[in-house]
Amino acid sequence: MGFYIFQNGLRNLISAALILGCGAAVSEPTHGIAMYGDPALPPDFVSLPYVNPDAPRGGSIVLGNTGGFDSLNPFVRKGNAPWQLADFTHESLMGRSLDEPFTLYGLLAESVEVSEDRTEVRFVLRPEAAFSDGTPVTVEDVIWSYETLGTQGHPKYHGLWAQITSITQDGPRAVKITFDPGNRELALLAGMRPILSKAQWEGRDFANAPLADVPLGSGPYVVSDYEGGRFVQLTRNPDYWGADVPVRRGTHNFDEIRIDFYGDGTVLLEGFKAGEISAIREFNAERWASQYDFPRALSGDVVQSEIPHGKPSGMTGLAMNTRRAPFDDWRVRAALMHAFNFEYINDTLTGGAQPRITSYFSNSALAMQTGPASPEVAALLEPYADDLPEGTLDGYALPVSDGTARNRANLRKATKLLQEAGFSAEGGTLRGPDGTPFTFDILLPKGSTENIAIADIYVGALARLGITAGIETVDDAQFLARTNSFDFDMTYFRRALSLSPGNEQRYYWSSEAAEAEGSRNLPGIASPAVDAMIDAMLGAEGQDQFVTATRALDRVLTAGRYVIPFWQFTEGRIAHVRQMKHPDLLPIYGDGPTYMPEVWWWEE
């Protein structure tokens, strides 16, 4: 049987014998795989440690999303699909534990084998694995899914496909994948790709499917009803094949999950207060403390649960599009950061209750350290010293204001930086070297009331510098289209990060992604140092090397002044009806959007 070898975007069929003769040494089959070391759970584990394996089944809940949707296919670039569908209707070969930085356990696959150098991985499918229509999940489905997602799917799936050198059936229920050397995470990423039904898409256009073409999955829920832009009904499949698989036992306990769509967060909150929604996530500490005193909360029908976590802060804020002048000048970006009066904005909107994001991996051991770079980090960065933003090696920290509305000291610093960049004020208007007034727009989705409030305060501060900034609000579909095509000056940006950053960092920050429409690199970061730090992180052979490379990456990204950071969320705040229960033991990623409702249950 032949292997398909992919190189420079071309596919060539060659004999398997040519490959097998030089294959890497492969380990024995095992129940799980970790990025570093061994999985924490033994081969005979019954359920995940943070799950109630005896949780009752039943109940119906309603969740709320803002905006709308015009697609039920979350795996392609076209359209806007409810994000929950990928998690609840589809599955991958391996399932992730929310209590370990990056460990996978068998889901559709009953075992995994990986070579010592991580260039080869072999998965064996469970014989009982089946799609929701009862048809078995086959190796042919797996191979088709990898190729289709890698070539026609959303751009986030393309990176792995480009690094696969061969994928082939290796037995009745086994698939073997080989990769380019030097990227030890690929074997794990391969275990996390969603598996779709090849038969469903015969003769259909996967990348441009209409709303009615709902992808067939093997997950615990199926789409049982929907109305475009208004709601999606998910019903638990009573014949779900994987209910007793260890990573699934005790999860997905609600019979029905309805997702209703609201115009903005304010309307959604009012819907929750009125009893139309079962649970809501609150991101504003001041609102959490002061606005949850409505009758249903006072009566005990609504409960406020605070879920701590150990995740990095990630980055939330206003991204500047460095593809456009003058945002391509770090001094201009630094000036705009000095003009952003975080302390005043935080006090005004949250009562000062939420700490600021200080770097992309703040609130974790992966974060850059204060002051000068450590010798290990400096050794990685030194080859790029001439191109590094100011403060990368010596130490960089975000501007801090005195908390007053005037923010005079920081505005003076901003003025100096703008002058160094060639700007000058004439009659109250800041002009560039060519005399053009400094004007730009902040692009925001219509429903983001809090972000609009932040931008309003910021626009006033910029006016004192002679900068004319406008706020442009668009609907969700337009916002997605504009950000996908990088059609903005400055925009709202949110990038969640984990304790196991890996290949997705290329999709987020690499020079290649900067020009790839649809990528997550909204700021347009194109830095050789960033590219090299991502490579060092992916090639790390131990935890110490990995942490050093990630801290170096964090340092370059933060000192690059690409995003003006907001506040971080050190705990999850979930308000919910009293019948919704969760286990007492909370995992590292306990506040994540899949934790609720994945391991929760209904109990009168």
XYZ file of C-alpha atoms in Angstrom:
604
model
C 0.000 0.000 0.000
C 1.317 3.447 -0.867
C 1.895 6.503 1.314
C 0.918 9.962 0.291
C 3.944 12.221 0.671
C 3.383 15.949 0.797
C 6.282 18.258 0.009
C 6.203 21.903 -1.183
C 2.446 21.621 -1.581
C 2.661 18.715 -4.078
C 1.338 15.218 -3.487
C 3.231 12.236 -4.848
C 2.328 8.595 -4.523
C 5.300 6.388 -3.636
C 5.792 2.873 -2.365
C 5.389 2.216 1.347
C 8.412 -0.012 1.242
C 10.645 2.950 0.550
C 9.487 4.544 3.786
C 9.320 1.614 6.156
C 12.961 0.787 5.709
C 14.044 4.030 7.380
C 11.259 4.525 9.940
C 11.969 5.875 13.411
C 11.876 3.647 16.487
C 8.318 3.628 17.819
C 7.242 3.104 21.434
C 4.788 0.507 22.669
C 1.073 1.320 22.369
C -0.163 3.405 25.293
C -3.383 4.996 26.529
C -2.131 8.584 26.396
C 0.644 10.974 25.463
C 2.116 14.038 27.186
C 4.190 16.860 25.763
C 6.871 16.226 28.369
C 7.136 13.151 30.579
C 4.313 10.672 31.048
C 0.552 11.153 31.411
C -0.540 11.650 35.014
C -3.337 9.074 34.831
C -2.633 5.312 34.662
C -3.799 3.083 31.790
C -6.705 1.772 33.858
C -8.122 5.146 34.949
C -11.910 5.151 35.102
C -12.649 8.846 34.613
C -10.923 12.208 34.671
C -10.152 13.292 38.258
C -12.213 16.506 38.161
C -15.344 14.755 36.840
C -18.215 13.209 38.796
C -18.392 9.779 37.117
C -21.810 9.181 38.660
C -23.301 12.520 37.615
C -27.014 12.212 36.834
C -28.162 12.597 33.244
C -31.015 14.862 32.274
C -32.188 18.430 32.300
C -32.214 21.133 29.663
C -30.259 24.375 29.745
C -30.176 27.516 27.635
C -26.937 29.386 26.941
C -26.557 32.752 25.277
C -24.228 33.980 22.540
C -23.958 37.535 21.266
C -24.273 38.342 17.592
C -25.630 35.795 15.151
C -24.650 32.911 12.908
C -25.006 32.057 9.249
C -23.270 28.672 9.235
C -23.331 25.413 11.162
C -19.911 24.349 9.881
C -17.274 25.513 12.397
C -14.432 23.949 10.406
C -14.271 26.332 7.440
C -13.443 29.981 6.992
C -16.714 30.912 5.312
C -19.485 32.143 7.568
C -19.889 32.533 11.306
C -20.779 29.334 13.177
C -21.626 28.919 16.892
C -18.302 28.090 18.536
C -19.882 25.399 20.736
C -20.559 23.073 17.800
C -16.955 21.964 17.348
C -16.731 20.932 21.003
C -20.059 19.129 21.401
C -20.867 17.548 18.039
C -17.423 16.364 16.911
C -14.494 14.444 18.340
C -10.826 13.821 17.736
C -8.636 10.756 18.075
C -7.494 11.872 21.530
C -9.169 13.890 24.281
C -7.527 16.569 26.392
C -7.408 16.645 30.185
C -8.298 20.035 31.672
C -6.089 19.254 34.664
C -2.765 18.834 32.831
C -0.873 21.429 30.755
C -0.837 19.239 27.640
C -1.753 15.584 27.962
C -4.048 13.592 25.707
C -5.901 10.357 26.396
C -7.575 8.008 23.952
C -10.995 9.027 22.608
C -11.792 7.796 19.089
C -8.433 6.046 19.312
C -7.935 3.283 21.856
C -4.130 3.549 21.759
C -1.280 5.691 20.470
C 2.327 4.892 19.612
C 4.918 7.588 19.038
C 8.535 7.465 17.916
C 11.296 8.608 20.240
C 12.017 11.662 18.075
C 8.281 12.436 17.712
C 8.414 12.270 13.909
C 6.006 9.341 13.687
C 2.733 8.547 15.440
C 0.311 5.650 15.063
C -3.297 5.666 16.274
C -5.548 2.609 16.554
C -9.276 3.355 16.359
C -11.741 1.914 18.841
C -13.914 -0.668 17.067
C -17.073 0.826 18.591
C -16.365 4.440 17.483
C -19.295 5.675 15.378
C -20.832 8.810 13.927
C -24.190 9.975 15.199
C -25.964 8.263 12.271
C -24.567 4.920 13.448
C -21.944 4.481 10.714
C -18.486 3.470 11.967
C -15.575 5.880 12.119
C -12.970 4.429 9.765
C -9.337 5.049 8.944
C -10.546 6.349 5.582
C -12.602 9.008 7.425
C -9.541 9.995 9.446
C -7.243 10.396 6.437
C -9.932 12.265 4.467
C -10.558 14.610 7.414
C -6.874 15.526 7.760
C -6.505 16.237 4.054
C -9.798 18.113 3.681
C -9.288 20.295 6.752
C -5.682 20.885 5.739
C -6.585 22.055 2.242
C -10.198 23.284 2.314
C -10.811 23.922 6.008
C -10.209 26.982 8.138
C -6.619 28.292 7.869
C -5.939 27.226 11.465
C -5.867 23.622 10.216
C -3.429 24.239 7.367
C -0.245 24.459 9.443
C -0.295 20.848 10.614
C -1.104 19.541 7.148
C 1.884 21.386 5.685
C 4.168 19.563 8.130
C 2.800 16.048 7.490
C 5.099 14.088 5.200
C 2.960 10.949 5.028
C -0.350 9.597 6.240
C -1.505 6.052 5.548
C -3.618 3.177 6.774
C -1.454 0.792 8.781
C -3.777 -2.058 9.626
C -7.564 -2.540 9.743
C -8.092 0.195 12.359
C -4.748 2.012 12.423
C -3.473 5.203 10.841
C 0.204 6.188 10.764
C 1.407 9.770 10.310
C 4.970 11.027 9.861
C 6.191 14.601 10.163
C 9.106 16.830 9.381
C 11.698 16.607 12.200
C 12.241 19.300 14.828
C 8.680 19.881 16.018
C 7.855 17.605 18.938
C 4.298 18.869 19.383
C 3.000 17.613 16.043
C 2.238 14.114 17.327
C -0.097 15.639 19.920
C -1.678 18.063 17.488
C -2.461 15.168 15.178
C -4.500 13.625 17.971
C -6.654 16.760 18.289
C -7.949 17.214 14.740
C -11.756 16.849 14.400
C -12.833 13.764 12.473
C -15.639 14.118 9.925
C -17.550 11.658 7.783
C -16.123 11.295 4.279
C -19.355 9.773 2.958
C -21.403 12.818 3.978
C -19.404 15.142 1.741
C -19.257 13.045 -1.419
C -20.269 15.408 -4.226
C -20.667 18.389 -1.884
C -18.636 21.575 -1.514
C -17.191 21.337 1.993
C -15.623 24.815 2.057
C -18.798 26.581 0.840
C -21.549 24.450 2.316
C -24.927 26.143 2.895
C -26.438 26.539 6.348
C -28.501 23.370 5.936
C -25.395 21.175 5.500
C -24.588 20.358 9.118
C -21.338 18.369 9.411
C -21.877 14.849 10.742
C -19.858 14.151 13.875
C -19.290 11.415 16.421
C -19.779 13.630 19.479
C -22.315 13.307 22.286
C -24.662 15.958 20.840
C -26.401 16.462 17.499
C -27.982 19.577 16.041
C -31.706 18.797 16.364
C -33.129 22.188 15.405
C -32.040 25.705 14.453
C -33.175 29.024 13.061
C -30.524 31.044 11.284
C -29.180 33.837 13.463
C -31.571 33.087 16.349
C -30.975 29.725 18.035
C -29.401 26.280 17.763
C -30.751 23.269 19.644
C -28.328 20.513 20.647
C -29.749 17.183 21.811
C -27.706 14.488 23.534
C -27.523 11.414 21.337
C -29.124 8.550 23.330
C -27.043 6.092 21.300
C -23.773 7.982 21.760
C -21.022 5.428 21.304
C -18.471 6.851 23.788
C -20.402 7.297 27.030
C -18.183 4.779 28.860
C -14.825 5.835 27.393
C -12.740 7.038 30.386
C -12.252 10.608 29.088
C -16.020 10.844 28.512
C -17.446 9.150 31.608
C -19.381 11.644 33.733
C -19.374 14.373 31.065
C -22.025 15.842 28.732
C -24.852 15.183 31.147
C -27.554 17.590 29.971
C -30.207 16.147 27.675
C -30.557 19.386 25.739
C -28.489 22.531 25.291
C -30.119 25.422 23.484
C -27.975 28.350 22.310
C -29.917 31.607 21.910
C -28.398 34.636 20.188
C -28.638 38.198 21.511
C -27.713 41.537 19.991
C -25.206 42.457 22.704
C -24.012 41.575 26.189
C -26.390 43.978 27.921
C -29.457 42.379 26.372
C -28.044 38.934 27.119
C -27.625 39.832 30.810
C -31.196 41.075 30.952
C -32.317 37.795 29.397
C -30.487 35.929 32.152
C -32.086 38.069 34.859
C -35.492 37.324 33.356
C -34.884 33.569 33.445
C -34.495 33.071 29.702
C -30.893 31.839 30.044
C -29.586 29.208 32.463
C -26.007 30.431 32.898
C -23.865 33.422 32.021
C -20.173 34.290 32.247
C -19.393 37.640 33.804
C -16.136 39.361 32.872
C -16.627 42.596 34.801
C -15.760 42.399 38.504
C -17.662 45.561 39.409
C -20.823 44.350 37.683
C -20.403 40.935 39.348
C -20.314 42.621 42.753
C -23.076 45.163 42.236
C -25.578 44.041 39.602
C -26.431 40.483 40.628
C -28.963 41.534 43.251
C -32.027 41.002 41.074
C -35.011 39.017 42.467
C -34.003 35.582 41.123
C -30.557 35.957 42.704
C -31.880 37.229 46.033
C -34.319 34.303 46.194
C -31.576 31.724 45.659
C -32.795 30.624 42.251
C -29.550 31.991 40.780
C -26.119 31.122 42.198
C -22.828 32.969 41.646
C -19.899 30.554 41.324
C -16.285 31.720 41.236
C -13.936 29.276 39.513
C -10.196 29.930 40.001
C -7.717 28.751 37.373
C -3.997 28.489 36.691
C -3.976 29.687 33.072
C -1.858 32.444 31.562
C -3.613 35.772 31.111
C -3.441 35.648 27.340
C -3.844 38.994 25.629
C -6.959 41.154 25.566
C -6.858 44.711 24.306
C -6.628 46.967 21.274
C -4.432 45.627 18.474
C -2.646 48.068 16.180
C -2.333 47.079 12.525
C 1.398 47.329 11.828
C 0.774 46.710 8.131
C -0.328 50.337 7.988
C 1.640 53.495 8.704
C 2.212 54.944 11.214
C 1.528 51.831 13.323
C 4.601 50.211 11.748
C 6.755 52.530 13.916
C 7.263 51.170 17.435
C 7.597 54.727 18.784
C 4.086 55.538 17.594
C 2.760 52.323 19.159
C 4.567 53.176 22.400
C 3.051 56.658 22.384
C -0.438 55.248 21.895
C 0.135 52.904 24.835
C 1.189 55.822 27.043
C -2.002 57.641 26.078
C -4.122 54.683 27.216
C -4.916 55.533 30.845
C -5.489 52.011 32.145
C -5.640 52.886 35.826
C -8.367 55.497 35.263
C -10.326 53.280 32.841
C -10.104 50.285 35.183
C -11.341 52.325 38.138
C -14.171 53.822 36.085
C -15.459 50.579 34.574
C -14.578 47.840 37.090
C -13.976 49.736 40.318
C -10.273 48.908 39.987
C -11.021 45.295 40.887
C -9.247 43.578 38.001
C -5.450 43.494 37.607
C -3.917 44.446 34.291
C -2.423 42.011 31.838
C 1.333 42.606 32.045
C 2.450 40.259 29.262
C 1.043 37.574 26.993
C 1.744 34.791 29.512
C 1.322 36.769 32.740
C -0.183 34.927 35.703
C 1.932 31.848 34.877
C 5.470 30.452 35.093
C 5.799 31.023 31.332
C 5.668 34.810 31.681
C 8.678 36.990 30.990
C 10.486 37.997 34.164
C 10.807 41.614 35.286
C 14.070 43.464 34.684
C 16.851 42.365 32.332
C 16.563 39.048 30.532
C 18.054 36.032 32.302
C 21.272 34.635 30.794
C 19.333 31.742 29.229
C 16.721 34.005 27.665
C 19.339 36.539 26.573
C 21.318 33.793 24.819
C 18.292 33.048 22.631
C 17.635 36.716 21.864
C 21.175 38.038 21.358
C 21.435 37.009 17.663
C 18.488 39.361 17.001
C 19.602 42.193 19.289
C 19.882 44.781 16.489
C 16.237 44.298 15.498
C 14.648 43.921 18.936
C 12.264 46.619 20.202
C 13.643 48.907 22.882
C 13.598 47.285 26.319
C 13.426 43.673 25.136
C 16.774 42.689 26.650
C 17.168 45.417 29.279
C 13.630 45.121 30.628
C 10.234 46.503 29.651
C 7.085 47.247 31.615
C 3.765 48.785 30.582
C 3.193 52.494 31.286
C 1.489 53.215 34.619
C -0.517 56.396 35.204
C -1.319 58.219 38.433
C -4.963 57.191 38.061
C -6.275 60.680 37.340
C -8.185 61.510 34.184
C -5.473 63.905 32.986
C -2.639 61.343 32.816
C -0.245 64.252 32.255
C 3.085 62.494 32.784
C 2.302 59.730 30.299
C 0.892 62.150 27.735
C 4.151 64.108 27.920
C 6.063 60.888 27.241
C 3.709 60.116 24.373
C 4.311 63.558 22.874
C 8.075 63.071 23.029
C 7.851 59.675 21.333
C 5.647 61.089 18.580
C 8.093 63.936 18.015
C 10.917 61.391 17.682
C 8.799 59.643 15.056
C 8.510 62.883 13.058
C 5.104 64.160 14.223
C 4.407 67.732 15.228
C 1.361 69.630 16.486
C -0.050 72.503 14.447
C -3.090 74.348 15.746
C -4.091 71.475 17.977
C -3.754 68.863 15.225
C -0.961 66.295 15.221
C 0.574 65.911 11.777
C 3.026 63.432 10.339
C 6.257 64.217 8.518
C 4.309 64.775 5.285
C 1.821 67.116 6.968
C -1.024 64.597 7.045
C -3.188 64.752 10.197
C -2.923 61.694 12.447
C -6.376 60.142 12.275
C -7.528 56.550 12.627
C -10.557 54.404 13.477
C -11.057 51.812 16.211
C -13.074 48.899 14.791
C -15.438 47.206 17.272
C -18.385 44.791 17.066
C -21.702 46.486 17.818
C -22.521 44.301 20.796
C -19.323 45.027 22.750
C -20.726 47.710 25.035
C -17.847 47.574 27.523
C -15.215 47.847 24.797
C -17.064 50.796 23.291
C -16.973 52.475 26.715
C -13.220 51.856 26.931
C -12.703 53.273 23.450
C -14.773 56.381 24.289
C -12.455 57.261 27.174
C -9.392 56.515 25.052
C -10.559 58.703 22.159
C -10.806 61.646 24.567
C -7.228 61.100 25.733
C -5.952 60.897 22.156
C -7.643 64.195 21.344
C -5.405 65.898 23.913
C -2.442 64.750 21.810
C -4.002 66.208 18.679
C -4.960 62.758 17.338
C -8.432 62.320 15.859
C -9.684 58.792 16.533
C -13.130 57.520 15.642
C -15.051 54.462 16.801
C -16.506 52.320 14.005
C -19.010 49.683 15.097
C -20.134 46.919 12.746
C -22.184 43.729 13.090
C -20.487 40.426 13.868
C -20.362 39.254 10.253
C -18.716 42.490 9.102
C -16.330 42.462 12.051
C -15.222 38.935 11.187
C -14.808 39.805 7.509
C -12.872 42.982 8.280
C -10.505 41.391 10.759
C -10.013 38.321 8.549
C -8.854 40.617 5.732
C -6.905 42.907 8.126
C -9.069 45.866 7.093
C -8.688 48.041 10.200
C -6.392 50.547 11.904
C -6.973 49.423 15.480
C -9.401 46.780 16.728
C -10.493 44.744 19.719
C -8.278 41.702 20.177
C -8.581 38.650 22.406
C -6.177 35.724 22.325
C -6.478 33.050 25.010
C -3.234 31.213 25.731
C -2.544 27.959 27.557
C 0.195 26.456 29.700
C 1.270 24.472 26.645
C 1.759 26.979 23.825
C 2.857 25.282 20.628
C 2.272 25.307 16.891
C -0.709 27.641 17.175
C 1.792 30.369 18.091
C 2.871 30.443 14.438
C -0.730 31.035 13.455
C -0.951 33.807 16.054
C 2.345 35.684 15.648
C 4.579 34.443 12.801
C 5.772 36.460 9.800
C 4.054 33.972 7.507
C 0.713 34.426 9.281
C 1.060 38.219 9.116
C 0.123 38.132 5.428
C -2.189 35.104 5.468
C -5.758 36.385 5.412
C -7.900 34.729 8.050
C -4.960 34.109 10.391
C -5.037 35.212 14.022
C -2.037 37.518 13.603
C -4.182 40.651 13.593
C -1.354 43.054 14.539
C 0.687 41.880 11.537
C 3.710 40.883 13.614
C 6.583 40.074 11.253
C 9.658 39.611 13.401
C 12.587 37.228 12.801
C 13.077 37.097 16.572
C 9.456 36.039 17.142
C 9.754 33.363 14.441
C 12.979 32.053 15.990
C 11.547 31.951 19.526
C 8.545 29.966 18.309
C 10.931 27.511 16.610
C 12.971 27.230 19.825
C 9.822 26.569 21.813
C 8.626 23.871 19.429
C 12.038 22.200 19.313
C 12.563 22.183 23.098
C 13.415 18.712 24.378
C 12.656 19.406 28.025
C 10.543 21.597 30.274
C 13.388 23.986 31.152
C 14.205 24.690 27.511
C 10.506 25.137 26.790
C 9.990 27.675 29.598
C 13.089 29.645 28.546
C 11.949 29.858 24.926
C 8.396 30.854 25.904
C 9.653 33.587 28.232
C 11.830 34.876 25.401
C 8.841 34.895 23.034
C 6.740 36.704 25.634
C 9.467 39.324 26.000
C 9.630 40.098 22.274
C 5.843 40.232 21.875
C 5.331 42.465 24.906
C 8.185 44.877 24.138
C 6.935 45.050 20.541
C 3.979 47.152 21.768
C 1.586 45.508 19.331
C -1.477 45.390 21.607
C -2.651 47.820 24.295
C -3.564 45.416 27.131
C -6.753 45.545 29.195
C -7.350 43.661 32.433
C -6.948 39.943 33.039
C -9.388 37.429 34.453
C -7.744 35.524 37.297
C -10.897 33.557 37.985
C -13.997 32.570 36.090
C -17.297 34.044 37.219
C -20.314 31.961 36.280
C -23.825 32.861 37.394
C -26.263 29.994 36.926
C -29.562 28.524 37.989
C -29.301 26.594 41.247
C -30.073 23.265 39.558
C -26.784 23.388 37.653
C -24.046 21.680 39.677
C -20.332 21.140 39.179
C -17.750 18.886 40.897
C -15.902 20.182 43.968
C -12.461 19.421 42.493
C -11.522 22.137 40.009
C -8.984 21.524 37.211
C -6.338 23.960 35.935
C -8.627 25.006 33.098
C -11.756 24.936 35.251
C -13.133 28.269 34.087
C -12.907 27.407 30.401
C -15.945 27.509 28.108
C -15.900 23.723 27.666
C -15.723 23.042 31.431
C -19.180 24.516 31.711
C -21.339 22.734 30.653
C -19.139 19.706 29.819
C -18.710 18.363 33.376
C -21.742 20.011 34.981
C -25.091 18.328 35.579
C -28.726 19.072 36.474
C -29.963 18.275 39.963
C -33.224 19.399 41.538
